[in-house]
CSV table of C-alpha atoms in Angstrom, one decimal:
chain,number,residue,atom,x,y,z
B,447,MET,CA,57.8,54.7,-86.9
B,448,ALA,CA,54.7,54.1,-84.7
B,449,ALA,CA,54.0,50.6,-83.4
B,450,PRO,CA,51.1,48.8,-85.1
B,451,ALA,CA,47.8,49.1,-83.4
B,452,LEU,CA,46.9,46.0,-81.5
B,453,ALA,CA,43.5,44.8,-82.7
B,454,PRO,CA,41.1,42.8,-80.5
B,455,VAL,CA,41.7,39.1,-81.4
B,456,THR,CA,40.9,35.7,-80.1
B,457,ARG,CA,43.2,33.0,-78.8
B,458,GLY,CA,45.8,32.1,-81.5
B,459,ARG,CA,45.0,28.5,-82.3
B,460,CYS,CA,45.4,27.6,-85.9
B,461,GLY,CA,42.4,28.9,-87.8
B,462,SER,CA,41.0,30.9,-84.8
B,463,THR,CA,41.0,34.3,-83.2
B,464,GLY,CA,40.1,35.7,-79.4
B,465,PRO,CA,40.0,38.2,-76.5
B,466,ALA,CA,40.3,42.0,-76.2
B,467,LEU,CA,43.7,43.3,-75.3
B,468,VAL,CA,44.7,45.1,-72.1
B,469,PRO,CA,48.0,46.7,-71.0
B,470,SER,CA,50.2,44.4,-69.0
B,471,ALA,CA,52.3,45.0,-65.9
B,472,SER,CA,55.9,45.7,-64.9
B,473,LEU,CA,59.6,44.8,-64.5
B,474,GLY,CA,62.1,42.0,-64.6
B,475,SER,CA,63.2,39.2,-66.9
B,476,GLU,CA,64.1,36.2,-64.8
B,477,ARG,CA,62.5,33.6,-62.6
B,478,GLY,CA,61.3,35.1,-59.3
B,479,GLN,CA,60.9,38.5,-60.9
B,480,PRO,CA,57.9,40.0,-62.7
B,481,LEU,CA,58.1,40.1,-66.5
B,482,ALA,CA,59.2,43.5,-67.8
B,483,ALA,CA,56.3,45.7,-69.0
B,484,ALA,CA,58.4,46.5,-72.1
B,485,VAL,CA,58.4,42.8,-73.0
B,486,ALA,CA,54.8,42.1,-72.0
B,487,GLU,CA,53.6,44.9,-74.3
B,488,LEU,CA,55.5,43.6,-77.4
B,489,PRO,CA,53.2,42.2,-80.1
B,490,VAL,CA,53.1,38.7,-81.5
B,491,LEU,CA,51.1,37.8,-84.6
B,492,ASP,CA,48.4,35.1,-84.9
B,493,ALA,CA,47.7,33.0,-88.0
B,494,SER,CA,45.8,35.9,-89.6
B,495,GLY,CA,48.6,38.3,-89.0
B,496,ARG,CA,46.8,40.2,-86.3
B,497,PRO,CA,48.9,41.5,-83.4
B,498,VAL,CA,48.2,40.7,-79.7
B,499,GLN,CA,50.3,41.8,-76.7
B,500,PHE,CA,52.6,39.0,-75.5
B,501,GLY,CA,51.6,39.6,-71.9
B,502,GLU,CA,47.9,39.2,-72.7
B,503,LEU,CA,48.5,35.5,-73.6
B,504,PHE,CA,49.0,34.6,-69.9
B,505,ARG,CA,47.3,37.5,-68.1
B,506,GLU,CA,44.6,35.3,-66.5
B,507,ARG,CA,46.3,31.9,-66.0
B,508,ARG,CA,49.6,30.1,-66.2
B,509,ALA,CA,51.1,29.3,-69.6
B,510,VAL,CA,53.9,27.0,-70.8
B,511,VAL,CA,55.4,29.1,-73.6
B,512,VAL,CA,57.8,27.3,-76.0
B,513,PHE,CA,59.9,29.4,-78.3
B,514,VAL,CA,61.1,27.3,-81.3
B,515,ARG,CA,64.1,28.0,-83.5
B,516,HIS,CA,62.3,28.2,-86.8
B,517,PHE,CA,59.5,26.3,-88.5
B,518,LEU,CA,61.8,24.5,-91.0
B,519,CYS,CA,63.9,23.0,-88.2
B,520,TYR,CA,63.2,19.3,-88.1
B,521,ILE,CA,64.0,19.1,-84.4
B,522,CYS,CA,61.4,21.8,-83.7
B,523,LYS,CA,58.9,20.0,-85.9
B,524,GLU,CA,59.3,16.8,-84.1
B,525,TYR,CA,59.3,18.5,-80.7
B,526,VAL,CA,56.0,20.3,-81.6
B,527,GLU,CA,54.6,17.0,-82.9
B,528,ASP,CA,54.9,15.7,-79.3
B,529,LEU,CA,53.5,18.9,-77.9
B,530,ALA,CA,50.5,18.3,-80.1
B,531,LYS,CA,49.9,15.0,-78.3
B,532,ILE,CA,49.2,16.7,-75.0
B,533,PRO,CA,45.4,16.4,-74.5
B,534,LYS,CA,43.6,19.7,-74.0
B,535,SER,CA,41.7,18.1,-71.1
B,536,PHE,CA,45.0,17.6,-69.3
B,537,LEU,CA,45.8,21.3,-69.7
B,538,GLN,CA,42.2,22.4,-68.7
B,539,GLU,CA,42.3,20.3,-65.5
B,540,ALA,CA,45.4,22.2,-64.4
B,541,ASN,CA,44.1,25.6,-65.8
B,542,VAL,CA,47.3,25.9,-67.9
B,543,THR,CA,47.6,27.2,-71.5
B,544,LEU,CA,50.2,25.8,-74.0
B,545,ILE,CA,51.7,28.3,-76.4
B,546,VAL,CA,54.2,27.9,-79.2
B,547,ILE,CA,56.0,31.0,-80.6
B,548,GLY,CA,58.0,31.0,-83.8
B,549,GLN,CA,59.9,33.7,-85.6
B,550,SER,CA,58.7,33.3,-89.1
B,551,SER,CA,56.1,35.2,-91.1
B,552,TYR,CA,52.6,34.5,-89.8
B,553,ARG,CA,51.8,32.9,-93.2
B,554,HIS,CA,53.8,29.9,-92.1
B,555,ILE,CA,51.6,29.2,-89.0
B,556,GLU,CA,48.8,27.2,-90.7
B,557,PRO,CA,51.1,25.0,-92.8
B,558,PHE,CA,53.2,24.3,-89.7
B,559,CYS,CA,50.1,23.3,-87.7
B,560,LYS,CA,49.0,21.0,-90.5
B,561,LEU,CA,52.4,19.4,-90.7
B,562,THR,CA,52.7,18.8,-87.0
B,563,GLY,CA,49.1,18.2,-86.0
B,564,TYR,CA,49.5,21.0,-83.4
B,565,SER,CA,46.1,22.6,-82.4
B,566,HIS,CA,47.0,24.5,-79.2
B,567,GLU,CA,47.9,28.3,-79.3
B,568,ILE,CA,50.6,29.5,-81.6
B,569,TYR,CA,52.0,32.9,-82.6
B,570,VAL,CA,55.0,34.4,-84.3
B,571,ASP,CA,57.5,37.1,-83.3
B,572,PRO,CA,58.9,37.8,-86.8
B,573,GLU,CA,61.3,40.6,-85.7
B,574,ARG,CA,62.5,38.4,-82.8
B,575,GLU,CA,62.1,41.2,-80.4
B,576,ILE,CA,60.8,39.0,-77.6
B,577,TYR,CA,63.5,36.4,-78.3
B,578,LYS,CA,66.1,39.2,-77.8
B,579,ARG,CA,64.5,40.8,-74.7
B,580,LEU,CA,64.3,37.3,-73.1
B,581,GLY,CA,68.0,36.6,-73.8
B,582,MET,CA,67.4,33.7,-76.2
B,583,LYS,CA,70.7,32.7,-77.7
B,584,ARG,CA,71.9,33.0,-81.3
B,585,GLY,CA,74.4,30.4,-82.6
B,586,GLU,CA,75.2,26.9,-81.3
B,587,GLU,CA,76.9,26.4,-78.0
B,588,ILE,CA,78.9,23.2,-77.8
B,589,ALA,CA,77.3,21.4,-74.9
B,590,SER,CA,76.1,17.9,-74.3
B,591,SER,CA,72.3,17.9,-74.2
B,592,GLY,CA,71.8,14.2,-73.9
B,593,GLN,CA,69.4,12.1,-75.9
B,594,SER,CA,66.1,13.8,-76.5
B,595,PRO,CA,63.0,11.7,-76.0
B,596,HIS,CA,61.2,13.8,-78.7
B,597,ILE,CA,63.6,13.6,-81.7
B,598,LYS,CA,63.1,10.7,-84.0
B,599,SER,CA,65.2,11.6,-87.1
B,600,ASN,CA,69.0,11.7,-87.3
B,601,ILE,CA,70.8,14.9,-88.3
B,602,LEU,CA,71.4,13.9,-91.9
B,603,SER,CA,67.9,12.8,-92.8
B,604,GLY,CA,66.3,15.6,-90.8
B,605,SER,CA,68.4,18.3,-92.4
B,606,ILE,CA,67.7,17.0,-95.9
B,607,TRP,CA,64.0,16.9,-95.2
B,608,SER,CA,64.2,20.5,-93.9
B,609,LEU,CA,65.9,21.7,-97.0
B,610,TRP,CA,63.4,19.9,-99.2
B,611,ARG,CA,60.5,21.6,-97.4
B,612,ALA,CA,62.3,25.0,-98.0
B,613,VAL,CA,62.7,24.6,-101.7
B,614,THR,CA,59.3,23.0,-102.4
B,615,GLY,CA,57.2,25.2,-100.2
B,616,PRO,CA,55.0,28.0,-101.7
B,617,LEU,CA,57.1,30.6,-99.9
B,618,PHE,CA,60.8,29.8,-100.4
B,619,ASP,CA,62.5,31.0,-97.2
B,620,PHE,CA,64.0,29.4,-94.1
B,621,GLN,CA,61.0,30.5,-92.0
B,622,GLY,CA,63.1,32.4,-89.5
B,623,ASP,CA,66.7,33.1,-88.5
B,624,PRO,CA,68.4,29.6,-88.8
B,625,ILE,CA,70.9,30.3,-86.0
B,626,GLN,CA,68.3,31.6,-83.5
B,627,GLN,CA,67.8,29.3,-80.5
B,628,GLY,CA,64.6,28.9,-78.5
B,629,GLY,CA,63.6,28.2,-75.0
B,630,THR,CA,60.8,27.4,-72.6
B,631,LEU,CA,59.1,29.6,-70.0
B,632,ILE,CA,56.3,29.2,-67.4
B,633,LEU,CA,54.5,32.5,-67.1
B,634,GLY,CA,51.4,34.0,-65.5
B,635,PRO,CA,49.0,34.7,-64.2
B,636,GLY,CA,49.9,38.3,-64.8
B,637,ASP,CA,53.6,39.1,-65.0
B,638,ASN,CA,54.8,36.2,-62.9
B,639,ILE,CA,57.9,34.2,-64.2
B,640,HIS,CA,58.0,30.8,-62.6
B,641,PHE,CA,60.6,29.1,-64.9
B,642,ILE,CA,62.9,30.0,-67.7
B,643,HIS,CA,65.1,27.8,-69.8
B,644,ARG,CA,67.2,29.1,-72.7
B,645,ASP,CA,68.3,26.5,-75.2
B,646,ARG,CA,72.0,26.4,-75.7
B,647,ASN,CA,71.8,24.6,-79.0
B,648,ARG,CA,69.2,22.9,-81.2
B,649,LEU,CA,69.0,19.8,-79.0
B,650,ASP,CA,68.9,21.5,-75.7
B,651,HIS,CA,65.1,21.8,-75.3
B,652,LYS,CA,63.4,20.7,-72.0
B,653,PRO,CA,61.8,17.3,-72.0
B,654,ILE,CA,58.1,18.0,-72.2
B,655,ASN,CA,57.0,15.9,-69.2
B,656,SER,CA,59.5,17.6,-67.0
B,657,VAL,CA,57.8,20.9,-67.8
B,658,LEU,CA,54.3,19.5,-67.4
B,659,GLN,CA,55.3,18.3,-64.0
B,660,LEU,CA,56.2,21.8,-62.9
B,661,VAL,CA,52.7,23.1,-63.7
B,662,GLY,CA,50.8,20.1,-62.4
B,663,VAL,CA,49.8,18.6,-65.7
B,664,GLN,CA,49.5,14.8,-66.1
B,665,HIS,CA,52.4,13.1,-67.8
B,666,VAL,CA,51.9,12.2,-71.5
B,667,ASP,CA,53.0,8.9,-73.2
B,668,PHE,CA,55.1,10.0,-76.2
B,669,THR,CA,56.1,6.4,-77.1
B,670,SER,CA,53.5,6.3,-79.9
B,671,ARG,CA,55.5,8.0,-82.6
B,672,PRO,CA,55.1,8.7,-86.3
B,673,SER,CA,57.7,7.0,-88.5
B,674,VAL,CA,61.3,8.2,-88.6
B,675,ILE,CA,62.1,10.3,-91.6
B,676,HIS,CA,63.9,8.3,-94.3
B,677,VAL,CA,65.4,10.1,-97.3
């Protein structure tokens, strides 16, 4: 079956659309190598369901690209709540873009942004093709990931809250493969890969300030937190 045509769209912030698409460049899948053209040309969907080439998102400048597990994951929710606290001025000063990619239907993007307060760029890869090509793990690897500075809820209250959101949402689904893990990359401009981290389990995400430091973005104070989830 032919791949869907990639329509010209704008940057994928919640409620917005952006630039015309161009083919992306070649090879590789690890730090120090260029990103494979076959990966760069895969589509992601914006909040309107319109496709854009993955490589176009960081063609002109560096991007911190965070792949999350799924939008019902309470750990992903709380991590993205902290990503939402990064001032756009900090990113603009360093000429860096922040992008979140999920693996749900595009219809879940707007509700997830409203829930987390996230207003930077966000897309979905509902077939998980980019997750697969980048070697993102499925399943939980037993490994100590330490205490995350970004997770406020405990596993019981967080899991109950995630289930409650699933059964009370307008679209009853788990908003992605529940055993898919995510990761963090620093990409661009063009096909450059500067950094890649694949999460081994749901708690193995990179501390945000450690990633910001790698791209020359000011540290952010994440100590001002919303209340812990109580069920």
